[in-house]
Amino acid sequence: MTRKPSLASLSINAGAPEAKNGNAFRRGPEFASTFHLSGDIDSQVYQYGRFGQPTWTSLESGLAELEGGDTVIFPSGMSAASAILTSLLNPGDTVLLPSDGYAPVRYYTEQYLIRFGIKLKTIATQDIDSFDFEGITLALLETPSNPMLDTFDIHKAATKIHKHGGLLAIDNTTLTFLGQQPLALGADISMSADTKAVNGHSDVVFGHVSTIDKSTNDKIRDWRKASGNIPGPMETWLVHRSLSTLDVRLQRMCDTAMLLAHELNNHDKVISVRFPGLASDPSHAIAKQQQQLFGFIISFELESKDAADKFLAACQLVYVATSFGGVHSMAERRARWGTDKIAQGVIRFSVGCERHDDLINDVMGALDSL
């Protein structure tokens, strides 16, 4: 082969056993809490189920290849975010979080870190490009943000925070490593809630953290071991299985999202549409510059809470749920949670793997019924 395969192709076999006679294409889950361990402690063998095990190793090696950095897996996206915050911050440090990002990360910081002397600063995603980062120890940011899909220049932010000795972590859940490569753009840390698109079947809660620097990775890995925030072997295996179809799923979801966004943008019942793939979207220029995909999430506004609820009830193919990234299209009225400063009629729509014509027909029909 004259060139290295794409990440899309590599994802099919990432973390697989050596291709030799008698080996399975992918190892099955290993259910073990204890391992034979006689004599002096050998750090090169499995010792105890909380420290490490073969199913973890397979997935972590595959994700490391795809992310471009050492990887630690976790039982949820929130445990991945908690690991970053808790293992890397000390009393007196300042963490920067998005005011318009995933609310539980702010909640965790406010409820469990501030009491230990961690200082919290928040910023709207659209203001990050003009922010100086002076005094920031760690920034854990989203681009595109969830749910309104604002973006910022990762390379620019990394350059500025590194000038002040800080670390930049990117929550890459809305795009995955096939849609955006934070570490290649200069970020120190890339994390993902693999519950969403990486697993993509709405049957596993999971997360991972990838880092450029080994010492950073060691701190995060040690926190997992010490805290016991470990994933089960079955969940780990299910996520590893899903890597093989991630590119196929993403391509279909993102292609359909582009078509649907254009239709929504032209519908008279829709007040506004946010989707980075639209040339008119405020996020388009940066998305085009640093993303490989425009994504599968669309946020659009209807005139009221009542209109949004009626729209959701009228959809036939769309599940009403508070997640995204699965093969099933999902949507919800985000303001119902009370954590996002958005209009009552805003719908976050996660495009699934249904045929594009069927899904668009369903959504347009629901809008026409309003």
CSV table of C-alpha atoms in Angstrom, one decimal:
chain,number,residue,atom,x,y,z
A,1,MET,CA,0.0,0.0,0.0
A,2,THR,CA,1.5,3.4,-1.0
A,3,ARG,CA,-0.2,5.4,1.7
A,4,LYS,CA,-1.4,4.9,5.2
A,5,PRO,CA,-5.1,3.9,5.4
A,6,SER,CA,-7.6,6.5,6.6
A,7,LEU,CA,-8.8,6.5,10.2
A,8,ALA,CA,-12.2,5.3,8.8
A,9,SER,CA,-10.5,2.1,7.5
A,10,LEU,CA,-8.3,1.7,10.6
A,11,SER,CA,-11.3,1.9,12.9
A,12,ILE,CA,-12.5,-1.5,11.5
A,13,ASN,CA,-9.6,-3.4,13.0
A,14,ALA,CA,-8.3,-1.0,15.7
A,15,GLY,CA,-7.2,-3.0,18.7
A,16,ALA,CA,-7.7,-6.3,17.1
A,17,PRO,CA,-5.5,-9.4,17.8
A,18,GLU,CA,-2.6,-10.2,15.5
A,19,ALA,CA,-3.9,-11.6,12.2
A,20,LYS,CA,-2.5,-15.2,12.4
A,21,ASN,CA,-4.0,-18.6,12.1
A,22,GLY,CA,-6.3,-19.6,14.9
A,23,ASN,CA,-6.9,-16.0,16.2
A,24,ALA,CA,-10.4,-14.6,16.3
A,25,PHE,CA,-10.9,-11.3,14.5
A,26,ARG,CA,-11.7,-9.7,17.8
A,27,ARG,CA,-11.3,-11.1,21.3
A,28,GLY,CA,-14.4,-11.8,23.3
A,29,PRO,CA,-15.0,-10.1,26.7
A,30,GLU,CA,-12.9,-11.5,29.5
A,31,PHE,CA,-14.9,-11.8,32.7
A,32,ALA,CA,-12.3,-11.9,35.5
A,33,SER,CA,-11.8,-10.1,38.7
A,34,THR,CA,-8.6,-12.0,39.7
A,35,PHE,CA,-5.6,-13.3,37.9
A,36,HIS,CA,-2.8,-15.8,38.8
A,37,LEU,CA,-0.1,-13.8,40.5
A,38,SER,CA,2.7,-15.6,42.4
A,39,GLY,CA,6.1,-14.3,43.5
A,40,ASP,CA,7.1,-10.7,43.2
A,41,ILE,CA,4.7,-8.2,41.7
A,42,ASP,CA,5.2,-8.0,37.9
A,43,SER,CA,3.8,-4.8,36.4
A,44,GLN,CA,3.7,-6.4,33.0
A,45,VAL,CA,1.0,-8.9,33.9
A,46,TYR,CA,-2.7,-8.5,34.9
A,47,GLN,CA,-2.9,-8.4,38.7
A,48,TYR,CA,-6.5,-7.5,39.7
A,49,GLY,CA,-9.7,-6.5,37.9
A,50,ARG,CA,-9.7,-2.9,39.1
A,51,PHE,CA,-6.2,-2.3,37.8
A,52,GLY,CA,-6.5,-3.6,34.3
A,53,GLN,CA,-7.7,-6.5,32.2
A,54,PRO,CA,-7.4,-7.8,28.6
A,55,THR,CA,-10.7,-6.5,27.3
A,56,TRP,CA,-9.7,-2.9,28.4
A,57,THR,CA,-6.3,-3.3,26.8
A,58,SER,CA,-7.8,-4.2,23.4
A,59,LEU,CA,-10.2,-1.2,23.3
A,60,GLU,CA,-7.7,1.2,24.8
A,61,SER,CA,-5.0,0.3,22.2
A,62,GLY,CA,-7.6,0.7,19.4
A,63,LEU,CA,-8.8,4.1,20.6
A,64,ALA,CA,-5.2,5.2,21.1
A,65,GLU,CA,-4.5,4.5,17.5
A,66,LEU,CA,-7.5,6.4,16.3
A,67,GLU,CA,-7.1,9.4,18.7
A,68,GLY,CA,-3.4,9.7,18.4
A,69,GLY,CA,-2.7,9.6,22.1
A,70,ASP,CA,-2.6,7.2,25.1
A,71,THR,CA,-6.2,6.3,26.1
A,72,VAL,CA,-7.9,5.4,29.4
A,73,ILE,CA,-11.5,4.1,29.3
A,74,PHE,CA,-14.3,4.8,31.8
A,75,PRO,CA,-17.8,3.6,32.6
A,76,SER,CA,-19.4,6.9,31.5
A,77,GLY,CA,-18.6,10.2,29.8
A,78,MET,CA,-19.1,12.0,33.2
A,79,SER,CA,-16.5,9.7,34.9
A,80,ALA,CA,-14.1,10.6,32.0
A,81,ALA,CA,-14.7,14.3,32.6
A,82,SER,CA,-14.5,13.8,36.4
A,83,ALA,CA,-11.2,12.0,35.9
A,84,ILE,CA,-9.7,14.9,34.0
A,85,LEU,CA,-10.9,17.5,36.5
A,86,THR,CA,-10.1,15.6,39.7
A,87,SER,CA,-6.7,14.2,38.7
A,88,LEU,CA,-5.2,17.3,37.1
A,89,LEU,CA,-6.4,20.2,39.4
A,90,ASN,CA,-5.1,21.2,42.8
A,91,PRO,CA,-6.3,23.7,45.4
A,92,GLY,CA,-5.9,27.2,44.0
A,93,ASP,CA,-6.1,26.2,40.4
A,94,THR,CA,-8.6,27.7,38.0
A,95,VAL,CA,-10.7,25.6,35.6
A,96,LEU,CA,-12.5,27.1,32.6
A,97,LEU,CA,-15.7,25.4,31.5
A,98,PRO,CA,-18.3,26.4,28.8
A,99,SER,CA,-21.4,28.2,30.1
A,100,ASP,CA,-23.3,26.7,27.2
A,101,GLY,CA,-21.9,23.2,27.3
A,102,TYR,CA,-22.8,20.0,29.1
A,103,ALA,CA,-24.4,21.1,32.4
A,104,PRO,CA,-23.4,18.1,34.6
A,105,VAL,CA,-19.7,19.0,34.2
A,106,ARG,CA,-20.4,22.4,35.7
A,107,TYR,CA,-22.5,20.8,38.4
A,108,TYR,CA,-19.8,18.4,39.3
A,109,THR,CA,-17.2,21.2,39.6
A,110,GLU,CA,-19.6,23.5,41.6
A,111,GLN,CA,-20.7,20.7,44.0
A,112,TYR,CA,-17.6,18.7,44.5
A,113,LEU,CA,-14.4,20.6,43.5
A,114,ILE,CA,-15.0,24.2,44.6
A,115,ARG,CA,-15.1,23.0,48.2
A,116,PHE,CA,-11.5,21.8,47.8
A,117,GLY,CA,-10.2,25.2,46.6
A,118,ILE,CA,-10.7,24.8,42.9
A,119,LYS,CA,-11.8,28.0,41.2
A,120,LEU,CA,-14.3,27.9,38.4
A,121,LYS,CA,-14.6,30.3,35.5
A,122,THR,CA,-17.2,29.9,32.7
A,123,ILE,CA,-17.3,31.3,29.2
A,124,ALA,CA,-19.7,31.1,26.2
A,125,THR,CA,-18.2,29.0,23.4
A,126,GLN,CA,-18.6,31.9,20.9
A,127,ASP,CA,-16.3,34.1,23.1
A,128,ILE,CA,-13.4,31.6,23.3
A,129,ASP,CA,-11.6,32.8,20.2
A,130,SER,CA,-11.1,36.2,21.8
A,131,PHE,CA,-10.3,34.9,25.3
A,132,ASP,CA,-6.7,35.2,26.6
A,133,PHE,CA,-6.6,32.2,29.0
A,134,GLU,CA,-4.3,34.0,31.4
A,135,GLY,CA,-4.7,32.4,34.9
A,136,ILE,CA,-6.4,29.2,33.6
A,137,THR,CA,-4.8,26.0,34.7
A,138,LEU,CA,-7.1,23.7,32.7
A,139,ALA,CA,-9.8,24.4,30.2
A,140,LEU,CA,-12.3,21.6,29.4
A,141,LEU,CA,-14.3,22.9,26.4
A,142,GLU,CA,-16.7,21.7,23.7
A,143,THR,CA,-16.6,22.4,20.0
A,144,PRO,CA,-19.1,22.1,18.6
A,145,SER,CA,-21.0,22.9,21.8
A,146,ASN,CA,-24.0,21.0,23.0
A,147,PRO,CA,-26.7,21.8,22.2
A,148,MET,CA,-26.3,25.0,20.1
A,149,LEU,CA,-23.3,23.9,18.1
A,150,ASP,CA,-21.1,26.9,18.5
A,151,THR,CA,-17.4,26.4,17.6
A,152,PHE,CA,-14.0,27.8,18.3
A,153,ASP,CA,-10.5,27.4,16.8
A,154,ILE,CA,-8.8,24.6,18.8
A,155,HIS,CA,-5.3,25.3,17.5
A,156,LYS,CA,-5.6,29.0,18.4
A,157,ALA,CA,-7.0,28.2,21.9
A,158,ALA,CA,-4.2,25.6,22.5
A,159,THR,CA,-1.5,28.1,21.5
A,160,LYS,CA,-2.8,30.7,23.9
A,161,ILE,CA,-3.4,28.5,26.9
A,162,HIS,CA,0.1,26.9,26.5
A,163,LYS,CA,1.6,30.4,26.6
A,164,HIS,CA,0.3,30.6,30.2
A,165,GLY,CA,1.2,27.1,31.1
A,166,GLY,CA,-2.3,25.7,31.1
A,167,LEU,CA,-3.8,22.5,29.6
A,168,LEU,CA,-6.6,22.3,27.0
A,169,ALA,CA,-9.0,19.4,27.0
A,170,ILE,CA,-11.7,19.0,24.3
A,171,ASP,CA,-14.9,17.2,24.8
A,172,ASN,CA,-15.2,15.7,21.3
A,173,THR,CA,-18.5,13.8,21.9
A,174,THR,CA,-20.5,15.6,19.2
A,175,LEU,CA,-18.1,14.6,16.4
A,176,THR,CA,-15.9,11.7,17.6
A,177,PHE,CA,-12.3,11.2,16.4
A,178,LEU,CA,-13.5,10.5,12.9
A,179,GLY,CA,-15.1,13.9,12.7
A,180,GLN,CA,-12.4,16.0,14.5
A,181,GLN,CA,-8.9,15.3,15.8
A,182,PRO,CA,-8.3,17.6,18.9
A,183,LEU,CA,-4.9,16.2,19.7
A,184,ALA,CA,-3.6,16.8,16.2
A,185,LEU,CA,-4.9,20.4,16.4
A,186,GLY,CA,-2.9,21.1,19.5
A,187,ALA,CA,-5.1,20.1,22.4
A,188,ASP,CA,-3.5,18.2,25.3
A,189,ILE,CA,-6.5,16.0,26.0
A,190,SER,CA,-9.4,14.6,24.0
A,191,MET,CA,-12.4,13.1,25.8
A,192,SER,CA,-15.6,11.5,24.6
A,193,ALA,CA,-18.9,10.2,26.0
A,194,ASP,CA,-18.9,7.0,24.0
A,195,THR,CA,-22.4,6.4,25.1
A,196,LYS,CA,-23.3,8.5,22.1
A,197,ALA,CA,-21.9,8.0,18.6
A,198,VAL,CA,-18.9,5.8,19.3
A,199,ASN,CA,-21.0,3.0,20.6
A,200,GLY,CA,-24.0,4.3,18.7
A,201,HIS,CA,-26.6,1.6,19.7
A,202,SER,CA,-28.1,3.3,22.8
A,203,ASP,CA,-27.3,0.2,24.9
A,204,VAL,CA,-24.0,1.2,26.7
A,205,VAL,CA,-22.9,4.1,29.0
A,206,PHE,CA,-19.2,4.6,28.4
A,207,GLY,CA,-16.4,7.2,28.0
A,208,HIS,CA,-12.7,7.6,27.3
A,209,VAL,CA,-9.9,10.1,27.7
A,210,SER,CA,-6.9,10.4,25.3
A,211,THR,CA,-3.7,12.4,26.0
A,212,ILE,CA,-0.5,13.5,24.2
A,213,ASP,CA,1.6,13.6,27.4
A,214,LYS,CA,2.4,10.3,29.3
A,215,SER,CA,2.5,12.0,32.7
A,216,THR,CA,-1.0,13.4,32.1
A,217,ASN,CA,-2.2,10.0,31.1
A,218,ASP,CA,-0.6,8.4,34.1
A,219,LYS,CA,-2.4,10.8,36.5
A,220,ILE,CA,-5.8,10.0,34.8
A,221,ARG,CA,-5.1,6.2,34.8
A,222,ASP,CA,-4.1,6.3,38.5
A,223,TRP,CA,-7.3,8.2,39.4
A,224,ARG,CA,-9.3,5.5,37.7
A,225,LYS,CA,-7.5,2.8,39.7
A,226,ALA,CA,-7.7,4.6,43.0
A,227,SER,CA,-11.4,5.7,42.6
A,228,GLY,CA,-12.7,2.5,41.2
A,229,ASN,CA,-14.4,4.2,38.2
A,230,ILE,CA,-13.9,1.2,36.0
A,231,PRO,CA,-16.0,-0.1,33.1
A,232,GLY,CA,-17.3,-3.7,32.9
A,233,PRO,CA,-15.9,-6.1,30.3
A,234,MET,CA,-19.2,-6.6,28.5
A,235,GLU,CA,-19.7,-2.8,28.0
A,236,THR,CA,-16.0,-2.5,26.9
A,237,TRP,CA,-16.4,-5.3,24.4
A,238,LEU,CA,-19.7,-3.8,23.0
A,239,VAL,CA,-18.0,-0.4,22.5
A,240,HIS,CA,-15.0,-2.1,20.8
A,241,ARG,CA,-17.4,-4.0,18.5
A,242,SER,CA,-19.0,-0.7,17.5
A,243,LEU,CA,-15.8,0.9,16.3
A,244,SER,CA,-16.0,-1.3,13.2
A,245,THR,CA,-19.2,0.3,12.0
A,246,LEU,CA,-18.6,3.9,13.3
A,247,ASP,CA,-17.6,5.3,9.9
A,248,VAL,CA,-20.5,3.8,8.1
A,249,ARG,CA,-22.9,5.1,10.7
A,250,LEU,CA,-21.4,8.5,10.8
A,251,GLN,CA,-21.3,9.0,7.1
A,252,ARG,CA,-25.0,8.1,6.8
A,253,MET,CA,-26.0,10.3,9.8
A,254,CYS,CA,-24.0,13.3,8.7
A,255,ASP,CA,-25.1,13.1,5.0
A,256,THR,CA,-28.7,12.9,6.1
A,257,ALA,CA,-28.2,15.8,8.6
A,258,MET,CA,-27.0,18.0,5.8
A,259,LEU,CA,-30.0,17.3,3.7
A,260,LEU,CA,-32.4,17.7,6.7
A,261,ALA,CA,-30.8,21.0,7.8
A,262,HIS,CA,-31.4,22.5,4.4
A,263,GLU,CA,-35.1,21.4,4.5
A,264,LEU,CA,-35.5,22.8,8.0
A,265,ASN,CA,-33.9,26.1,6.9
A,266,ASN,CA,-36.5,26.5,4.3
A,267,HIS,CA,-39.6,25.6,6.3
A,268,ASP,CA,-41.9,28.4,7.4
A,269,LYS,CA,-42.6,26.9,10.8
A,270,VAL,CA,-38.9,26.9,11.7
A,271,ILE,CA,-37.6,30.2,13.2
A,272,SER,CA,-33.9,29.4,13.0
A,273,VAL,CA,-31.5,26.4,12.4
A,274,ARG,CA,-28.1,25.7,13.8
A,275,PHE,CA,-26.0,23.3,11.9
A,276,PRO,CA,-22.3,23.8,11.1
A,277,GLY,CA,-22.7,22.4,7.6
A,278,LEU,CA,-24.9,25.3,6.5
A,279,ALA,CA,-22.8,28.0,4.8
A,280,SER,CA,-24.9,30.6,6.6
A,281,ASP,CA,-24.3,29.2,10.1
A,282,PRO,CA,-22.0,31.2,12.4
A,283,SER,CA,-20.0,27.9,13.0
A,284,HIS,CA,-19.4,27.1,9.4
A,285,ALA,CA,-16.0,28.7,8.8
A,286,ILE,CA,-14.3,27.1,11.8
A,287,ALA,CA,-16.0,23.8,11.2
A,288,LYS,CA,-14.8,23.7,7.6
A,289,GLN,CA,-11.3,24.5,8.8
A,290,GLN,CA,-10.9,21.9,11.6
A,291,GLN,CA,-13.6,19.3,11.2
A,292,GLN,CA,-13.6,16.3,8.9
A,293,LEU,CA,-17.4,16.0,9.3
A,294,PHE,CA,-20.1,18.6,10.0
A,295,GLY,CA,-21.9,16.3,12.4
A,296,PHE,CA,-25.3,14.7,12.9
A,297,ILE,CA,-26.8,17.1,15.4
A,298,ILE,CA,-29.2,19.9,14.3
A,299,SER,CA,-30.7,22.4,16.7
A,300,PHE,CA,-33.7,24.4,15.5
A,301,GLU,CA,-36.2,26.6,17.0
A,302,LEU,CA,-40.0,26.5,16.8
A,303,GLU,CA,-42.3,29.3,17.9
A,304,SER,CA,-43.1,27.9,21.4
A,305,LYS,CA,-43.0,25.1,23.9
A,306,ASP,CA,-46.4,23.9,22.7
A,307,ALA,CA,-45.2,23.9,19.1
A,308,ALA,CA,-42.1,21.9,20.0
A,309,ASP,CA,-44.0,19.4,22.0
A,310,LYS,CA,-46.6,18.9,19.2
A,311,PHE,CA,-43.8,18.5,16.7
A,312,LEU,CA,-42.2,15.7,18.7
A,313,ALA,CA,-45.5,14.0,19.2
A,314,ALA,CA,-46.2,14.1,15.5
A,315,CYS,CA,-42.9,12.4,14.4
A,316,GLN,CA,-43.3,8.7,13.6
A,317,LEU,CA,-39.6,7.7,13.2
A,318,VAL,CA,-38.1,9.9,15.8
A,319,TYR,CA,-37.6,8.8,19.5
A,320,VAL,CA,-38.1,11.5,22.1
A,321,ALA,CA,-35.0,11.0,24.3
A,322,THR,CA,-32.2,12.9,26.0
A,323,SER,CA,-29.2,11.5,24.1
A,324,PHE,CA,-27.7,11.6,20.7
A,325,GLY,CA,-25.5,9.7,18.3
A,326,GLY,CA,-27.4,6.4,18.1
A,327,VAL,CA,-28.6,4.6,15.0
A,328,HIS,CA,-32.2,5.8,15.9
A,329,SER,CA,-33.0,9.4,15.3
A,330,MET,CA,-33.7,11.2,18.6
A,331,ALA,CA,-35.0,14.6,19.5
A,332,GLU,CA,-36.0,16.6,22.5
A,333,ARG,CA,-37.0,20.0,23.7
A,334,ARG,CA,-33.8,20.9,25.5
A,335,ALA,CA,-35.3,23.7,27.7
A,336,ARG,CA,-37.4,21.2,29.6
A,337,TRP,CA,-34.3,20.4,31.7
A,338,GLY,CA,-33.8,24.0,32.9
A,339,THR,CA,-30.0,23.8,32.5
A,340,ASP,CA,-29.6,25.4,29.1
A,341,LYS,CA,-30.2,29.1,28.5
A,342,ILE,CA,-32.2,28.6,25.4
A,343,ALA,CA,-35.6,29.4,24.0
A,344,GLN,CA,-38.5,27.1,25.0
A,345,GLY,CA,-39.1,26.0,21.4
A,346,VAL,CA,-35.5,24.8,20.7
A,347,ILE,CA,-35.3,21.2,19.5
A,348,ARG,CA,-32.0,19.3,19.6
A,349,PHE,CA,-32.3,16.7,16.8
A,350,SER,CA,-29.9,13.8,16.5
A,351,VAL,CA,-30.0,12.3,13.0
A,352,GLY,CA,-29.9,8.5,12.9
A,353,CYS,CA,-29.4,5.9,10.2
A,354,GLU,CA,-32.9,5.8,8.8
A,355,ARG,CA,-33.2,6.3,5.0
A,356,HIS,CA,-32.8,10.0,4.4
A,357,ASP,CA,-36.0,10.3,2.3
A,358,ASP,CA,-38.1,8.5,5.0
A,359,LEU,CA,-36.7,10.6,7.8
A,360,ILE,CA,-37.0,14.0,6.0
A,361,ASN,CA,-40.6,13.1,5.0
A,362,ASP,CA,-41.4,12.3,8.6
A,363,VAL,CA,-40.0,15.5,9.9
A,364,MET,CA,-41.5,17.7,7.3
A,365,GLY,CA,-44.9,16.0,7.8
A,366,ALA,CA,-44.7,16.7,11.5
A,367,LEU,CA,-43.8,20.4,10.9
A,368,ASP,CA,-46.6,20.7,8.4
A,369,SER,CA,-49.1,19.5,11.0
A,370,LEU,CA,-48.4,22.4,13.3
